Amino acid sequence: MEATPNRTVVLFAGLGVGHLTPMVELAKIFLRHGVPVVIAIPTAPPSAATVFAATSSDGPRIAAANPSIPFHHLPPPDYPTPDPNPFLQVLDVLRLTGPSLLAYLRSLPSVAALVLDLFCIDSLHAAAQSGAPAYVYYTSAAADLAAFLHMPHHFATTEGDFKDMGKALVRFPGIPPIPASDLPQSVLDRASRTYTARIGHYARIPDVQGVLVNTYEWLEARAVQALRDGACVPHRPTPPVHCIGPLIVKGAAAEGERHACLSWLDAQPERSVVFICFGSLGAVSAAQLKAIAHGLESSGHRFLWVVRTPPADPAKFFLPRPPPDLDALLPEGFMERNVDKGMVLKMWAPQAEVLRHAATGAFMTHCGWNSILEAASAGVPMLCWPQYAEQRLNKVFVVDEMKAGVVMEGYDEELVKAEEVEKKVRLVLESEEGEKLRERLAMAKEKAAEAVADRGSSQTAFAEFLKDLKLTE
Ligand code: UDP
């Protein structure tokens, strides 16, 4: 008998490292299960070049770094009048790429499923028209999903805006109470276009066949339970939620390259170094860089610090910037005085590997979800300094629910003071509270490893999801 050919799973990725990297890791899991997979990635049109300048090289770079994964670059859509709002511009490009995605799906002999990044959910019609079942791959927290899935109901049954509520607590099923001011900017004002776009996306999630979430059950047990109980979407069934993570990069070490900072870490005592890195886009002001430097110095602890050039306009943090001039940005003599204590990297560090290194004892993070997963799986306590997108919400999850970190007070003001930097670094690296955090994180690390091991919760969830797909003709 002739073997039946396997059908292809198509992954449609959003733009930016935080969306592409988890998609690549998901593709690897399909390939490990012998399922043909291809990542369809959008291309930014020239008219949107300014907003996309920071991320437009990510696709080709990530594709080149993963030669075993098939990528299909979809052509740039026509977009003659780009939206002035950068976030809406991204969503427009993803939506306008829908017809090319549909043409691509139709060109394939047989598609088992279309897996969409949340920001690509406007392409649900492409799945329907091509006859492929659609799934969402959620690259943020299950707790974030629980809050946002509940929001259409929340807004339908309440009045007023989060923006007028200050720090008043808002309650959603399965997650700790959230100060209104920690909710993402995009949903603070019902009259805003970002609100309409975001709430519209979440209102469509119940239309998909299932949601894959890059998390593990132990880390977010309460939120996962609320999602499964249907508590987040009161009047419609919630699609099955499969927690398949943590899917995180293994790093370049496997390919034999080793960054100089890892050799530097080799020479430091165990759990002695605080690692400071604010994601792929995060950056702070020049005054803030100096305050961090003073705080680190007075803490007396070792540090590995990724420094970026401050954005000229803080609202345009996503635009590309030249490498930082450290002599001008850091306090006079800082580098010389700390030559034995610290290392400063310009722009980028191999974060996942740094976090896994035995010398790393604390992580000052902007609370992007990939960063949180990488820290939790490496057992490193977090100093939470949220900056944009859903990071303030993630900060609440890390501190109040996971008990995996502390807040950098002042994150929502103009400056986090040097004294606060010193205090929190000392708290995590020296105090009894820090010791408790380490114990909790040791457990998070163990449970992350268990989840992705044979018969672990995430492996089992992925196998269940595969059973849903008709993988052979
Ligand atoms: N990252 C890195 N080196 C850096 C900055 C970021 O390797 O200097 C990686 C980090 O390990 C993570 C991703 O970029 O995998 C950032 O994703 P996250 O969701 O944390 O934040 P985003 O950049 O999307 O805001």
CSV table of C-alpha atoms in Angstrom, one decimal, residues 18-455:
chain,number,residue,atom,x,y,z
A,18,GLY,CA,8.7,38.6,20.0
A,19,HIS,CA,6.3,37.1,17.5
A,20,LEU,CA,8.6,35.4,15.0
A,21,THR,CA,10.9,33.6,17.5
A,22,PRO,CA,8.1,31.7,19.3
A,23,MET,CA,6.7,30.8,15.8
A,24,VAL,CA,10.0,29.3,14.8
A,25,GLU,CA,10.1,27.3,18.0
A,26,LEU,CA,6.6,26.0,17.3
A,27,ALA,CA,7.7,25.0,13.8
A,28,LYS,CA,10.5,22.9,15.3
A,29,ILE,CA,8.0,21.0,17.4
A,30,PHE,CA,5.9,20.1,14.3
A,31,LEU,CA,9.0,19.0,12.5
A,32,ARG,CA,10.0,16.9,15.5
A,33,HIS,CA,6.6,15.1,15.2
A,34,GLY,CA,7.2,14.5,11.5
A,35,VAL,CA,4.6,17.1,10.4
A,36,PRO,CA,5.4,19.2,7.3
A,37,VAL,CA,5.3,22.8,8.3
A,38,VAL,CA,5.9,26.2,6.6
A,39,ILE,CA,6.1,29.6,8.2
A,40,ALA,CA,4.4,32.3,6.0
A,41,ILE,CA,5.8,35.7,6.9
A,42,PRO,CA,4.5,39.0,5.8
A,43,THR,CA,6.7,41.6,4.1
A,44,ALA,CA,6.3,45.3,5.1
A,45,PRO,CA,5.5,47.6,2.1
A,46,PRO,CA,7.9,50.4,1.4
A,47,SER,CA,5.2,53.0,2.4
A,48,ALA,CA,5.4,51.6,5.9
A,49,ALA,CA,9.1,51.4,6.0
A,50,THR,CA,9.7,53.8,8.9
A,51,VAL,CA,7.6,51.8,11.4
A,52,PHE,CA,9.0,48.5,10.1
A,53,ALA,CA,12.6,49.5,9.9
A,54,ALA,CA,13.3,48.1,13.4
A,55,THR,CA,11.7,44.7,12.5
A,56,SER,CA,11.9,44.3,8.7
A,57,SER,CA,15.3,42.6,8.9
A,58,ASP,CA,14.0,40.1,11.6
A,59,GLY,CA,12.3,37.8,9.1
A,60,PRO,CA,15.2,37.3,6.8
A,61,ARG,CA,17.7,37.1,9.8
A,62,ILE,CA,15.6,34.6,11.7
A,63,ALA,CA,15.0,32.6,8.5
A,64,ALA,CA,18.7,32.5,7.7
A,65,ALA,CA,19.5,31.3,11.3
A,66,ASN,CA,17.0,28.4,10.9
A,67,PRO,CA,17.8,26.7,7.6
A,68,SER,CA,15.9,23.5,8.6
A,69,ILE,CA,12.6,25.4,8.6
A,70,PRO,CA,10.8,26.2,5.4
A,71,PHE,CA,9.8,29.9,5.2
A,72,HIS,CA,7.5,31.4,2.6
A,73,HIS,CA,7.9,35.2,2.2
A,74,LEU,CA,4.5,36.7,1.3
A,75,PRO,CA,4.7,39.8,-1.0
A,76,PRO,CA,4.3,43.3,0.4
A,77,PRO,CA,0.7,44.5,0.1
A,78,ASP,CA,-0.3,47.7,-1.5
A,79,TYR,CA,-0.6,50.3,1.3
A,80,PRO,CA,-0.5,53.7,-0.2
A,81,THR,CA,-1.7,55.7,2.8
A,82,PRO,CA,-0.2,54.2,6.0
A,83,ASP,CA,-2.0,54.7,9.2
A,84,PRO,CA,-0.2,57.3,11.4
A,85,ASN,CA,-0.5,55.0,14.4
A,86,PRO,CA,2.4,52.5,14.3
A,87,PHE,CA,0.4,49.6,16.0
A,88,LEU,CA,-2.5,50.0,13.6
A,89,GLN,CA,0.0,50.2,10.7
A,90,VAL,CA,1.3,46.7,11.7
A,91,LEU,CA,-2.3,45.4,11.9
A,92,ASP,CA,-3.1,46.9,8.5
A,93,VAL,CA,-0.1,45.2,6.9
A,94,LEU,CA,-1.0,41.9,8.4
A,95,ARG,CA,-4.7,42.2,7.3
A,96,LEU,CA,-3.8,43.4,3.8
A,97,THR,CA,-1.5,40.4,3.4
A,98,GLY,CA,-4.6,38.1,3.8
A,99,PRO,CA,-5.3,37.7,0.0
A,100,SER,CA,-1.7,36.7,-0.7
A,101,LEU,CA,-1.9,34.2,2.2
A,102,LEU,CA,-5.1,32.8,0.7
A,103,ALA,CA,-3.5,32.4,-2.7
A,104,TYR,CA,-0.6,30.7,-1.1
A,105,LEU,CA,-2.8,28.3,0.8
A,106,ARG,CA,-4.7,27.5,-2.4
A,107,SER,CA,-1.4,26.8,-4.2
A,108,LEU,CA,-0.5,24.0,-1.7
A,109,PRO,CA,-1.6,20.5,-2.4
A,110,SER,CA,-3.2,20.0,1.0
A,111,VAL,CA,-3.3,22.1,4.2
A,112,ALA,CA,-4.0,20.4,7.5
A,113,ALA,CA,-4.3,23.7,9.5
A,114,LEU,CA,-3.6,27.4,9.5
A,115,VAL,CA,-2.1,28.5,12.8
A,116,LEU,CA,-2.3,32.3,13.2
A,117,ASP,CA,-0.5,34.7,15.4
A,118,LEU,CA,-3.1,36.7,17.3
A,119,PHE,CA,-2.3,39.9,15.3
A,120,CYS,CA,-3.0,37.9,12.1
A,121,ILE,CA,-6.5,36.8,13.2
A,122,ASP,CA,-8.1,39.0,10.4
A,123,SER,CA,-6.9,36.2,8.1
A,124,LEU,CA,-9.5,33.8,9.5
A,125,HIS,CA,-11.3,34.3,6.3
A,126,ALA,CA,-8.3,32.8,4.4
A,127,ALA,CA,-8.7,29.6,6.4
A,128,ALA,CA,-12.4,29.5,5.8
A,129,GLN,CA,-12.1,30.1,2.1
A,130,SER,CA,-9.3,27.5,1.7
A,131,GLY,CA,-11.1,25.0,3.8
A,132,ALA,CA,-8.3,24.7,6.4
A,133,PRO,CA,-9.2,24.6,10.1
A,134,ALA,CA,-7.8,27.7,11.9
A,135,TYR,CA,-6.0,27.9,15.2
A,136,VAL,CA,-4.4,30.7,17.1
A,137,TYR,CA,-0.9,30.5,18.5
A,138,TYR,CA,-0.9,32.9,21.5
A,139,THR,CA,2.6,34.1,22.3
A,140,SER,CA,1.7,35.9,25.5
A,141,ALA,CA,0.6,34.7,28.9
A,142,ALA,CA,-2.5,32.5,29.4
A,143,ALA,CA,-3.4,35.1,32.1
A,144,ASP,CA,-3.2,37.8,29.5
A,145,LEU,CA,-5.5,35.7,27.3
A,146,ALA,CA,-7.9,35.3,30.2
A,147,ALA,CA,-8.1,39.0,30.7
A,148,PHE,CA,-8.5,40.0,27.1
A,149,LEU,CA,-11.0,37.2,26.3
A,150,HIS,CA,-13.1,38.6,29.0
A,151,MET,CA,-12.9,42.2,27.9
A,152,PRO,CA,-15.6,42.2,25.2
A,153,HIS,CA,-18.0,41.0,28.0
A,154,HIS,CA,-16.5,43.5,30.5
A,155,PHE,CA,-17.1,46.4,28.1
A,156,ALA,CA,-20.5,45.3,27.1
A,157,THR,CA,-21.6,45.2,30.7
A,158,THR,CA,-19.9,48.2,32.2
A,159,GLU,CA,-19.5,51.9,31.5
A,160,GLY,CA,-16.5,54.2,31.7
A,161,ASP,CA,-12.9,53.9,30.6
A,162,PHE,CA,-9.9,52.3,32.3
A,163,LYS,CA,-8.0,55.6,31.7
A,164,ASP,CA,-10.2,57.4,34.2
A,165,MET,CA,-9.9,54.7,36.9
A,166,GLY,CA,-6.3,55.4,38.2
A,167,LYS,CA,-5.1,52.5,40.2
A,168,ALA,CA,-8.6,51.1,41.0
A,169,LEU,CA,-8.6,47.4,40.7
A,170,VAL,CA,-10.2,45.6,37.8
A,171,ARG,CA,-11.2,42.0,38.2
A,172,PHE,CA,-11.1,39.3,35.5
A,173,PRO,CA,-11.6,35.5,36.0
A,174,GLY,CA,-8.6,33.5,36.9
A,175,ILE,CA,-6.1,36.3,37.4
A,176,PRO,CA,-5.2,38.7,40.2
A,177,PRO,CA,-6.9,42.1,40.4
A,178,ILE,CA,-5.3,44.5,38.0
A,179,PRO,CA,-4.8,48.2,38.7
A,180,ALA,CA,-6.5,49.9,35.8
A,181,SER,CA,-3.4,51.9,35.1
A,182,ASP,CA,-1.5,48.6,34.5
A,183,LEU,CA,-3.8,47.6,31.6
A,184,PRO,CA,-2.4,48.0,28.1
A,185,GLN,CA,-2.5,51.5,26.6
A,186,SER,CA,-4.4,50.1,23.6
A,187,VAL,CA,-7.6,49.4,25.7
A,188,LEU,CA,-7.6,52.3,28.1
A,189,ASP,CA,-10.0,54.4,26.0
A,190,ARG,CA,-13.2,53.0,24.4
A,191,ALA,CA,-13.2,55.8,21.8
A,192,SER,CA,-9.7,54.9,20.5
A,193,ARG,CA,-9.1,53.0,17.3
A,194,THR,CA,-6.6,50.7,19.0
A,195,TYR,CA,-9.4,49.7,21.4
A,196,THR,CA,-11.7,48.7,18.5
A,197,ALA,CA,-8.9,46.8,16.8
A,198,ARG,CA,-7.8,44.9,19.9
A,199,ILE,CA,-11.2,44.0,21.3
A,200,GLY,CA,-12.3,43.0,17.8
A,201,HIS,CA,-9.4,40.5,17.7
A,202,TYR,CA,-10.3,38.9,21.0
A,203,ALA,CA,-14.0,38.7,20.1
A,204,ARG,CA,-13.0,36.5,17.2
A,205,ILE,CA,-10.9,34.0,19.1
A,206,PRO,CA,-14.0,31.9,20.0
A,207,ASP,CA,-14.3,31.3,16.2
A,208,VAL,CA,-11.1,29.2,16.0
A,209,GLN,CA,-10.7,25.5,16.5
A,210,GLY,CA,-8.3,25.8,19.3
A,211,VAL,CA,-5.7,28.1,21.0
A,212,LEU,CA,-2.1,27.0,21.4
A,213,VAL,CA,-0.5,29.0,24.3
A,214,ASN,CA,3.2,29.4,24.8
A,215,THR,CA,3.1,28.7,28.6
A,216,TYR,CA,3.1,25.7,30.9
A,217,GLU,CA,0.2,24.7,33.1
A,218,TRP,CA,2.1,24.9,36.5
A,219,LEU,CA,3.1,28.5,35.9
A,220,GLU,CA,-0.4,29.7,35.2
A,221,ALA,CA,-2.7,27.1,36.7
A,222,ARG,CA,-5.5,29.5,37.8
A,223,ALA,CA,-5.7,31.3,34.5
A,224,VAL,CA,-5.7,28.1,32.5
A,225,GLN,CA,-8.4,26.7,34.7
A,226,ALA,CA,-10.6,29.8,34.1
A,227,LEU,CA,-10.1,29.5,30.4
A,228,ARG,CA,-11.0,25.8,30.4
A,229,ASP,CA,-14.1,26.4,32.6
A,230,GLY,CA,-15.4,28.9,30.1
A,231,ALA,CA,-15.3,31.7,32.8
A,232,CYS,CA,-13.6,34.2,30.5
A,233,VAL,CA,-16.1,34.1,27.6
A,234,PRO,CA,-19.5,33.9,29.4
A,235,HIS,CA,-21.9,33.5,26.5
A,236,ARG,CA,-20.0,31.3,24.0
A,237,PRO,CA,-17.9,28.2,24.2
A,238,THR,CA,-14.2,28.8,24.6
A,239,PRO,CA,-12.2,26.8,22.1
A,240,PRO,CA,-9.8,24.2,23.6
A,241,VAL,CA,-6.7,25.7,25.1
A,242,HIS,CA,-3.5,23.8,24.7
A,243,CYS,CA,-0.5,24.9,26.9
A,244,ILE,CA,2.5,23.7,24.9
A,245,GLY,CA,5.4,25.8,26.3
A,246,PRO,CA,7.7,27.0,27.3
A,247,LEU,CA,8.9,27.1,23.6
A,248,ILE,CA,12.1,29.2,23.9
A,249,VAL,CA,15.3,29.5,21.9
A,250,LYS,CA,18.1,27.2,22.8
A,251,GLY,CA,20.6,29.8,21.6
A,252,ALA,CA,23.6,29.8,19.3
A,253,ALA,CA,25.8,27.8,21.7
A,254,ALA,CA,24.5,24.6,20.0
A,255,GLU,CA,26.0,25.8,16.7
A,256,GLY,CA,29.4,26.3,18.3
A,257,GLU,CA,29.3,30.1,18.5
A,258,ARG,CA,29.9,31.6,21.9
A,259,HIS,CA,29.3,35.2,22.8
A,260,ALA,CA,32.1,37.0,24.8
A,261,CYS,CA,29.7,37.8,27.6
A,262,LEU,CA,29.2,34.0,28.3
A,263,SER,CA,33.0,33.6,28.8
A,264,TRP,CA,32.9,36.6,31.1
A,265,LEU,CA,30.0,35.0,33.0
A,266,ASP,CA,32.1,31.8,33.3
A,267,ALA,CA,34.6,33.7,35.4
A,268,GLN,CA,31.9,35.0,37.9
A,269,PRO,CA,30.7,33.2,41.0
A,270,GLU,CA,27.4,31.3,40.9
A,271,ARG,CA,24.2,33.4,41.0
A,272,SER,CA,26.2,36.6,41.5
A,273,VAL,CA,25.3,38.7,38.4
A,274,VAL,CA,22.3,40.9,37.7
A,275,PHE,CA,21.4,40.8,34.0
A,276,ILE,CA,19.6,43.9,32.7
A,277,CYS,CA,17.9,43.8,29.3
A,278,PHE,CA,14.7,45.4,28.1
A,279,GLY,CA,13.6,43.1,25.2
A,280,SER,CA,14.0,43.7,21.5
A,281,LEU,CA,12.8,47.3,21.5
A,282,GLY,CA,12.9,48.6,25.1
A,283,ALA,CA,15.1,51.5,25.9
A,284,VAL,CA,15.3,54.1,28.6
A,285,SER,CA,16.2,57.8,28.7
A,286,ALA,CA,19.8,59.1,29.2
A,287,ALA,CA,18.9,60.3,32.7
A,288,GLN,CA,17.6,56.8,33.5
A,289,LEU,CA,20.7,55.1,32.2
A,290,LYS,CA,22.8,57.2,34.6
A,291,ALA,CA,20.4,56.3,37.5
A,292,ILE,CA,20.7,52.6,36.7
A,293,ALA,CA,24.5,53.0,36.6
A,294,HIS,CA,24.6,54.7,40.0
A,295,GLY,CA,22.2,52.2,41.5
A,296,LEU,CA,24.2,49.2,40.2
A,297,GLU,CA,27.5,50.7,41.4
A,298,SER,CA,26.2,51.4,44.9
A,299,SER,CA,24.7,47.9,45.2
A,300,GLY,CA,28.2,46.6,44.8
A,301,HIS,CA,26.9,43.6,42.8
A,302,ARG,CA,28.2,42.3,39.5
A,303,PHE,CA,26.1,43.1,36.4
A,304,LEU,CA,25.8,42.4,32.7
A,305,TRP,CA,23.9,45.2,31.1
A,306,VAL,CA,22.5,45.7,27.6
A,307,VAL,CA,22.5,49.4,26.8
A,308,ARG,CA,20.7,51.0,23.9
A,309,THR,CA,20.8,54.5,22.6
A,310,PRO,CA,17.9,56.4,24.2
A,311,PRO,CA,15.1,57.2,21.7
A,312,ALA,CA,15.0,60.9,20.8
A,313,ASP,CA,11.2,60.7,21.1
A,314,PRO,CA,10.2,58.2,23.8
A,315,ALA,CA,6.9,57.6,21.9
A,316,LYS,CA,9.0,56.3,19.0
A,317,PHE,CA,11.0,53.7,20.9
A,318,PHE,CA,10.4,51.2,18.1
A,319,LEU,CA,12.5,53.2,15.5
A,320,PRO,CA,16.0,52.0,14.8
A,321,ARG,CA,18.8,53.8,16.6
A,322,PRO,CA,22.6,53.9,16.2
A,323,PRO,CA,24.7,51.9,18.7
A,324,PRO,CA,25.1,53.8,22.0
A,325,ASP,CA,28.0,56.0,22.8
A,326,LEU,CA,28.8,54.6,26.2
A,327,ASP,CA,31.3,57.2,27.2
A,328,ALA,CA,28.7,59.9,26.7
A,329,LEU,CA,25.8,58.0,28.2
A,330,LEU,CA,27.3,56.4,31.4
A,331,PRO,CA,28.6,58.4,34.4
A,332,GLU,CA,32.2,59.5,34.1
A,333,GLY,CA,34.7,56.8,34.9
A,334,PHE,CA,31.9,54.2,35.3
A,335,MET,CA,33.4,51.7,32.9
A,336,GLU,CA,36.9,52.0,34.4
A,337,ARG,CA,35.7,51.7,38.0
A,338,ASN,CA,33.6,48.6,37.3
A,339,VAL,CA,35.9,46.8,34.9
A,340,ASP,CA,36.1,43.8,37.3
A,341,LYS,CA,32.5,44.0,38.4
A,342,GLY,CA,30.5,44.4,35.2
A,343,MET,CA,30.1,44.1,31.5
A,344,VAL,CA,28.2,46.5,29.3
A,345,LEU,CA,26.9,45.2,25.9
A,346,LYS,CA,25.8,47.5,23.1
A,347,MET,CA,22.3,46.8,21.8
A,348,TRP,CA,21.9,43.0,22.2
A,349,ALA,CA,22.9,40.0,24.3
A,350,PRO,CA,22.2,36.2,23.8
A,351,GLN,CA,19.6,36.6,26.5
A,352,ALA,CA,18.3,33.0,26.7
A,353,GLU,CA,21.9,31.7,27.2
A,354,VAL,CA,22.7,34.4,29.7
A,355,LEU,CA,19.7,33.5,31.8
A,356,ARG,CA,20.6,29.8,31.7
A,357,HIS,CA,24.2,30.6,32.9
A,358,ALA,CA,24.9,29.5,36.5
A,359,ALA,CA,26.4,33.0,37.3
A,360,THR,CA,23.2,34.8,36.5
A,361,GLY,CA,21.3,35.6,39.8
A,362,ALA,CA,18.7,38.2,38.9
A,363,PHE,CA,17.1,39.6,35.8
A,364,MET,CA,16.0,43.2,35.4
A,365,THR,CA,13.4,42.8,32.7
A,366,HIS,CA,10.8,44.8,30.7
A,367,CYS,CA,8.4,41.8,31.2
A,368,GLY,CA,7.9,40.8,27.6
A,369,TRP,CA,6.4,37.3,27.7
A,370,ASN,CA,9.3,35.5,26.1
A,371,SER,CA,11.7,37.1,28.6
A,372,ILE,CA,9.5,35.9,31.5
A,373,LEU,CA,9.3,32.4,30.1
A,374,GLU,CA,13.1,32.4,29.6
A,375,ALA,CA,13.7,33.5,33.2
A,376,ALA,CA,11.1,31.1,34.7
A,377,SER,CA,12.6,28.1,32.8
A,378,ALA,CA,16.1,29.2,33.9
A,379,GLY,CA,15.1,29.7,37.5
A,380,VAL,CA,16.1,33.4,37.6
A,381,PRO,CA,14.1,35.9,39.8
A,382,MET,CA,12.9,39.0,38.0
A,383,LEU,CA,13.1,42.7,38.8
A,384,CYS,CA,10.0,43.9,36.9
A,385,TRP,CA,10.3,47.1,34.9
A,386,PRO,CA,7.5,47.1,32.4
A,387,GLN,CA,7.7,49.5,29.4
A,388,TYR,CA,5.2,49.0,26.6
A,389,ALA,CA,2.4,46.7,25.2
A,390,GLU,CA,1.0,44.3,27.8
A,391,GLN,CA,4.1,44.4,30.0
A,392,ARG,CA,2.5,46.1,33.0
A,393,LEU,CA,-0.1,43.4,33.0
A,394,ASN,CA,2.7,40.7,32.9
A,395,LYS,CA,4.4,42.5,35.8
A,396,VAL,CA,1.2,41.9,37.9
A,397,PHE,CA,1.2,38.2,36.9
A,398,VAL,CA,4.9,37.8,37.8
A,399,VAL,CA,4.8,39.5,41.1
A,400,ASP,CA,1.3,38.8,42.4
A,401,GLU,CA,0.5,35.4,40.9
A,402,MET,CA,3.7,33.6,40.1
A,403,LYS,CA,5.6,35.1,43.0
A,404,ALA,CA,8.6,35.2,40.7
A,405,GLY,CA,9.8,38.7,41.1
A,406,VAL,CA,9.6,42.2,42.5
A,407,VAL,CA,8.5,45.5,41.1
A,408,MET,CA,10.8,48.3,40.2
A,409,GLU,CA,8.9,51.2,41.9
A,410,GLY,CA,8.8,54.2,39.7
A,411,TYR,CA,8.3,52.2,36.5
A,412,ASP,CA,5.2,54.3,35.8
A,413,GLU,CA,6.9,57.6,36.6
A,414,GLU,CA,9.6,59.6,34.8
A,415,LEU,CA,12.4,57.9,36.6
A,416,VAL,CA,13.2,54.8,38.6
A,417,LYS,CA,15.6,56.2,41.2
A,418,ALA,CA,19.2,55.0,41.6
A,419,GLU,CA,18.3,54.1,45.3
A,420,GLU,CA,15.5,51.9,44.0
A,421,VAL,CA,17.8,50.1,41.6
A,422,GLU,CA,20.3,49.5,44.5
A,423,LYS,CA,17.5,48.4,46.9
A,424,LYS,CA,15.9,45.9,44.6
A,425,VAL,CA,19.2,44.4,43.4
A,426,ARG,CA,20.2,43.9,47.0
A,427,LEU,CA,16.8,42.5,47.9
A,428,VAL,CA,17.0,39.8,45.3
A,429,LEU,CA,20.6,38.9,45.7
A,430,GLU,CA,21.1,39.4,49.4
A,431,SER,CA,17.9,39.1,51.4
A,432,GLU,CA,15.8,36.4,52.9
A,433,GLU,CA,13.0,37.5,50.5
A,434,GLY,CA,15.4,37.0,47.7
A,435,GLU,CA,16.2,33.5,48.9
A,436,LYS,CA,12.4,32.7,48.9
A,437,LEU,CA,12.2,34.0,45.3
A,438,ARG,CA,15.1,31.7,44.4
A,439,GLU,CA,13.3,28.7,45.9
A,440,ARG,CA,10.1,29.5,44.0
A,441,LEU,CA,12.1,30.0,40.8
A,442,ALA,CA,13.9,26.7,41.3
A,443,MET,CA,10.5,25.1,41.3
A,444,ALA,CA,9.4,27.0,38.2
A,445,LYS,CA,12.5,25.8,36.4
A,446,GLU,CA,11.9,22.2,37.4
A,447,LYS,CA,8.3,22.3,36.4
A,448,ALA,CA,9.2,23.9,33.0
A,449,ALA,CA,11.6,21.1,32.3
A,450,GLU,CA,9.0,18.5,33.3
A,451,ALA,CA,6.3,20.1,31.1
A,452,VAL,CA,8.3,19.7,27.9
A,453,ALA,CA,9.8,16.3,28.8
A,454,ASP,CA,8.3,13.0,27.5
A,455,ARG,CA,4.7,12.7,28.8
